Amino acid sequence: MNKSVITNLIAALLLALGYYFSSAIVLSIGLFALSGALTNWLAIHMLFEKVPGLYGSGVIPSRFEEFKVGISHLMMKQFFTDENIDRFLSDQGGSASPINLQPVIEKVDMTPAFDALVTTVEQSSFGGMLAMVGGTDAMTPLKEPFIEKMKASLVEITQSEEFYTLLKNELEQPDVLADMKTKINEIVSQRLNELTPELVKDIIQEMIRKHLGWLVVWGGVFGGVIGLIAALVQA
């Protein structure tokens, strides 16, 4: 049972107890806590799922094409620069063994990719909700899991047999650098095109739901505090 469910159950229990024992304070705390927790839970759900009649829901799947373009741009502008390719050719151009790009990928700063994801969420219809629970700082715990997942995916792409075959064949061709960058761009685009919105949604959903569950918890806590204040004011 995750913390979101536990928070909603506790809030619902307080609401039931307040109603049963006719306690205005407990009833108010439970009502406001349940309202805050459910609202934040719905906001998280709407990041991944399109809800009919609710504009802006399903923001992650709806930005799927932008996500693919961003990853493609990241690989071509940071991994496969002229300097990197020149170094690979100089160090391993005569070698029959595959070029291992994992050490390069591990050193690449993936912060811009994470920042782009944060900006996407912040500029969506959930920006206001996010601001209520700490703003973009609430997504900071997602940074390391996101970077680890993305690096693992990029390593998998660059270690494919098709990728290695392309590099070996291109080493003996004229205008190696220009041709190689074009071919690499094509294969990266092809592999990214094999991704489905559902797969991308599952990858991001697995990371985000684990950490954004705290939004539900704090929504319940802040809602309960507001409910307590409201009950005391009316008393």
Short mmCIF file of C-alpha atoms in Angstrom, two decimals:
data_model
loop_
_atom_site.label_atom_id
_atom_site.label_comp_id
_atom_site.label_asym_id
_atom_site.label_seq_id
_atom_site.Cartn_x
_atom_site.Cartn_y
_atom_site.Cartn_z
CA MET A 1 0.00 0.00 0.00
CA ASN A 2 1.64 3.28 -1.07
CA LYS A 3 1.70 6.53 0.87
CA SER A 4 -0.92 8.15 -1.38
CA VAL A 5 -3.48 5.48 -0.54
CA ILE A 6 -2.59 5.59 3.17
CA THR A 7 -2.97 9.38 3.23
CA ASN A 8 -6.39 9.24 1.58
CA LEU A 9 -7.54 6.46 3.92
CA ILE A 10 -6.46 8.39 7.02
CA ALA A 11 -8.22 11.53 5.77
CA ALA A 12 -11.38 9.53 4.98
CA LEU A 13 -11.24 7.90 8.42
CA LEU A 14 -11.01 11.31 10.12
CA LEU A 15 -13.95 12.49 8.06
CA ALA A 16 -16.00 9.44 9.06
CA LEU A 17 -15.08 9.78 12.72
CA GLY A 18 -15.92 13.45 12.74
CA TYR A 19 -19.32 12.76 11.20
CA TYR A 20 -20.04 9.79 13.46
CA PHE A 21 -19.14 11.55 16.70
CA SER A 22 -20.54 14.91 15.51
CA SER A 23 -17.15 16.56 16.07
CA ALA A 24 -16.99 19.71 13.95
CA ILE A 25 -13.21 20.02 14.35
CA VAL A 26 -12.40 16.42 13.36
CA LEU A 27 -14.96 16.60 10.54
CA SER A 28 -13.38 19.78 9.19
CA ILE A 29 -9.85 18.37 9.43
CA GLY A 30 -10.89 15.17 7.65
CA LEU A 31 -12.83 17.01 4.94
CA PHE A 32 -10.04 19.45 4.11
CA ALA A 33 -7.35 16.75 4.35
CA LEU A 34 -9.25 14.45 2.01
CA SER A 35 -9.86 17.32 -0.38
CA GLY A 36 -6.16 18.24 -0.50
CA ALA A 37 -4.95 14.65 -0.83
CA LEU A 38 -7.48 13.72 -3.52
CA THR A 39 -6.79 16.91 -5.49
CA ASN A 40 -3.05 16.24 -5.56
CA TRP A 41 -3.58 12.56 -6.38
CA LEU A 42 -5.78 13.57 -9.29
CA ALA A 43 -3.15 16.07 -10.46
CA ILE A 44 -0.47 13.33 -10.52
CA HIS A 45 -2.85 10.97 -12.31
CA MET A 46 -3.62 13.63 -14.90
CA LEU A 47 0.07 13.99 -15.74
CA PHE A 48 -0.07 10.55 -17.35
CA GLU A 49 -3.70 9.94 -18.25
CA LYS A 50 -6.08 11.91 -20.46
CA VAL A 51 -9.24 12.61 -18.50
CA PRO A 52 -12.26 13.53 -20.67
CA GLY A 53 -13.43 17.08 -20.05
CA LEU A 54 -10.31 18.12 -18.12
CA TYR A 55 -8.17 20.34 -20.32
CA GLY A 56 -4.41 19.81 -19.95
CA SER A 57 -4.61 16.26 -18.64
CA GLY A 58 -2.28 13.64 -20.11
CA VAL A 59 0.56 16.16 -20.48
CA ILE A 60 3.34 13.53 -20.56
CA PRO A 61 1.91 11.46 -23.46
CA SER A 62 0.80 14.63 -25.29
CA ARG A 63 4.39 15.94 -25.25
CA PHE A 64 5.74 12.62 -26.54
CA GLU A 65 7.07 14.00 -29.83
CA GLU A 66 8.83 16.86 -28.03
CA PHE A 67 10.42 14.31 -25.73
CA LYS A 68 11.85 12.32 -28.67
CA VAL A 69 13.14 15.44 -30.40
CA GLY A 70 14.81 16.56 -27.19
CA ILE A 71 16.63 13.24 -26.69
CA SER A 72 17.76 13.16 -30.32
CA HIS A 73 19.08 16.72 -30.04
CA LEU A 74 20.87 15.85 -26.80
CA MET A 75 22.68 12.87 -28.33
CA MET A 76 23.79 14.67 -31.47
CA LYS A 77 24.87 17.88 -29.72
CA GLN A 78 26.63 16.34 -26.71
CA PHE A 79 27.63 12.77 -27.56
CA PHE A 80 28.45 12.94 -31.26
CA THR A 81 30.28 16.24 -31.61
CA ASP A 82 33.09 16.57 -34.17
CA GLU A 83 35.62 16.46 -31.33
CA ASN A 84 34.22 13.25 -29.81
CA ILE A 85 34.01 11.45 -33.14
CA ASP A 86 37.55 12.53 -34.06
CA ARG A 87 38.82 11.15 -30.77
CA PHE A 88 36.99 7.85 -31.24
CA LEU A 89 38.40 7.46 -34.75
CA SER A 90 41.92 8.31 -33.64
CA ASP A 91 41.90 5.98 -30.63
CA GLN A 92 40.04 3.01 -32.10
CA GLY A 93 39.85 3.56 -35.83
CA GLY A 94 42.01 0.52 -36.57
CA SER A 95 40.49 -1.70 -33.96
CA ALA A 96 38.13 -4.56 -34.77
CA SER A 97 36.48 -4.35 -31.37
CA PRO A 98 33.35 -2.24 -30.90
CA ILE A 99 33.71 1.31 -29.66
CA ASN A 100 32.40 1.53 -26.11
CA LEU A 101 30.55 4.81 -25.59
CA GLN A 102 29.38 4.01 -22.07
CA PRO A 103 32.24 5.90 -20.34
CA VAL A 104 31.35 8.99 -22.40
CA ILE A 105 27.65 8.66 -21.66
CA GLU A 106 28.34 8.29 -17.93
CA LYS A 107 30.26 11.60 -17.95
CA VAL A 108 27.73 13.59 -19.96
CA ASP A 109 25.70 16.11 -18.00
CA MET A 110 22.04 15.09 -18.34
CA THR A 111 20.82 18.01 -16.26
CA PRO A 112 19.49 19.93 -19.33
CA ALA A 113 17.26 16.95 -20.20
CA PHE A 114 15.84 16.87 -16.67
CA ASP A 115 15.43 20.64 -16.64
CA ALA A 116 13.46 20.37 -19.90
CA LEU A 117 11.10 17.84 -18.27
CA VAL A 118 10.64 20.10 -15.23
CA THR A 119 9.93 23.09 -17.49
CA THR A 120 7.36 21.06 -19.44
CA VAL A 121 5.48 20.20 -16.25
CA GLU A 122 5.86 23.72 -14.83
CA GLN A 123 4.47 25.33 -18.00
CA SER A 124 1.56 22.90 -18.18
CA SER A 125 -1.77 23.33 -16.45
CA PHE A 126 -0.24 21.69 -13.36
CA GLY A 127 2.23 24.51 -12.80
CA GLY A 128 -0.06 26.20 -10.29
CA MET A 129 -0.61 22.98 -8.37
CA LEU A 130 3.14 22.32 -8.33
CA ALA A 131 3.78 25.82 -6.99
CA MET A 132 1.46 25.16 -4.04
CA VAL A 133 3.63 22.27 -2.82
CA GLY A 134 7.08 23.74 -3.22
CA GLY A 135 7.34 24.50 -6.92
CA THR A 136 10.04 22.86 -9.01
CA ASP A 137 11.91 21.94 -5.82
CA ALA A 138 9.28 19.22 -5.29
CA MET A 139 10.63 17.46 -8.39
CA THR A 140 14.28 17.60 -7.30
CA PRO A 141 14.21 14.03 -5.90
CA LEU A 142 13.39 12.82 -9.44
CA LYS A 143 16.64 14.14 -10.92
CA GLU A 144 18.97 11.25 -10.10
CA PRO A 145 16.49 8.45 -11.02
CA PHE A 146 15.70 10.27 -14.31
CA ILE A 147 19.39 10.65 -15.20
CA GLU A 148 20.13 7.00 -14.37
CA LYS A 149 17.23 5.75 -16.52
CA MET A 150 18.14 7.97 -19.46
CA LYS A 151 21.83 7.00 -19.39
CA ALA A 152 20.90 3.32 -19.26
CA SER A 153 18.65 3.76 -22.31
CA LEU A 154 21.35 5.63 -24.23
CA VAL A 155 23.95 2.97 -23.41
CA GLU A 156 21.57 0.32 -24.74
CA ILE A 157 21.13 2.21 -28.02
CA THR A 158 24.87 2.71 -28.57
CA GLN A 159 25.66 -0.93 -27.78
CA SER A 160 23.32 -2.37 -30.40
CA GLU A 161 24.83 -4.49 -33.17
CA GLU A 162 23.39 -2.19 -35.81
CA PHE A 163 25.09 0.80 -34.22
CA TYR A 164 28.50 -0.91 -34.08
CA THR A 165 28.20 -2.20 -37.65
CA LEU A 166 27.46 1.31 -38.86
CA LEU A 167 30.56 2.72 -37.17
CA LYS A 168 32.88 0.01 -38.53
CA ASN A 169 31.63 0.37 -42.09
CA GLU A 170 31.89 4.14 -42.05
CA LEU A 171 35.50 4.18 -40.86
CA GLU A 172 36.76 3.26 -44.34
CA GLN A 173 34.58 5.69 -46.27
CA PRO A 174 35.54 9.17 -47.54
CA ASP A 175 34.20 12.16 -45.66
CA VAL A 176 33.89 9.93 -42.63
CA LEU A 177 32.98 12.61 -40.14
CA ALA A 178 30.06 14.16 -42.05
CA ASP A 179 28.71 10.83 -43.24
CA MET A 180 29.00 9.26 -39.81
CA LYS A 181 27.09 12.06 -38.09
CA THR A 182 24.32 11.79 -40.68
CA LYS A 183 24.08 8.02 -40.30
CA ILE A 184 24.20 8.17 -36.53
CA ASN A 185 21.45 10.76 -36.54
CA GLU A 186 19.36 8.45 -38.73
CA ILE A 187 19.82 5.40 -36.53
CA VAL A 188 19.15 7.39 -33.34
CA SER A 189 15.99 8.77 -34.89
CA GLN A 190 14.97 5.29 -36.01
CA ARG A 191 15.46 3.81 -32.56
CA LEU A 192 13.61 6.69 -30.91
CA ASN A 193 10.77 6.21 -33.39
CA GLU A 194 10.47 2.65 -32.11
CA LEU A 195 9.53 4.05 -28.71
CA THR A 196 5.81 4.22 -28.09
CA PRO A 197 4.03 6.87 -26.01
CA GLU A 198 2.99 4.10 -23.64
CA LEU A 199 6.59 2.96 -23.10
CA VAL A 200 7.85 6.49 -22.45
CA LYS A 201 4.91 7.10 -20.13
CA ASP A 202 5.71 3.94 -18.15
CA ILE A 203 9.40 4.88 -17.79
CA ILE A 204 8.65 8.38 -16.50
CA GLN A 205 5.62 7.24 -14.51
CA GLU A 206 7.67 4.69 -12.59
CA MET A 207 10.09 7.40 -11.47
CA ILE A 208 7.68 10.26 -10.85
CA ARG A 209 4.92 8.41 -9.00
CA LYS A 210 7.41 7.04 -6.49
CA HIS A 211 8.51 10.53 -5.48
CA LEU A 212 5.48 12.70 -6.21
CA GLY A 213 3.46 10.56 -3.83
CA TRP A 214 4.68 13.03 -1.23
CA LEU A 215 2.54 15.66 -2.94
CA VAL A 216 -0.50 13.66 -1.87
CA VAL A 217 0.84 13.34 1.67
CA TRP A 218 1.54 17.05 2.04
CA GLY A 219 -1.74 17.90 0.35
CA GLY A 220 -3.48 15.93 3.07
CA VAL A 221 -1.36 17.49 5.83
CA PHE A 222 -1.83 21.08 4.66
CA GLY A 223 -5.51 20.45 4.01
CA GLY A 224 -5.93 19.10 7.54
CA VAL A 225 -4.18 22.13 9.03
CA ILE A 226 -6.41 24.47 7.02
CA GLY A 227 -9.44 22.48 8.15
CA LEU A 228 -8.36 22.79 11.78
CA ILE A 229 -7.92 26.54 11.43
CA ALA A 230 -11.30 26.87 9.72
CA ALA A 231 -13.01 24.87 12.50
CA LEU A 232 -11.37 26.92 15.24
CA VAL A 233 -12.31 30.20 13.54
CA GLN A 234 -15.94 29.14 13.29
CA ALA A 235 -16.02 27.84 16.87
#
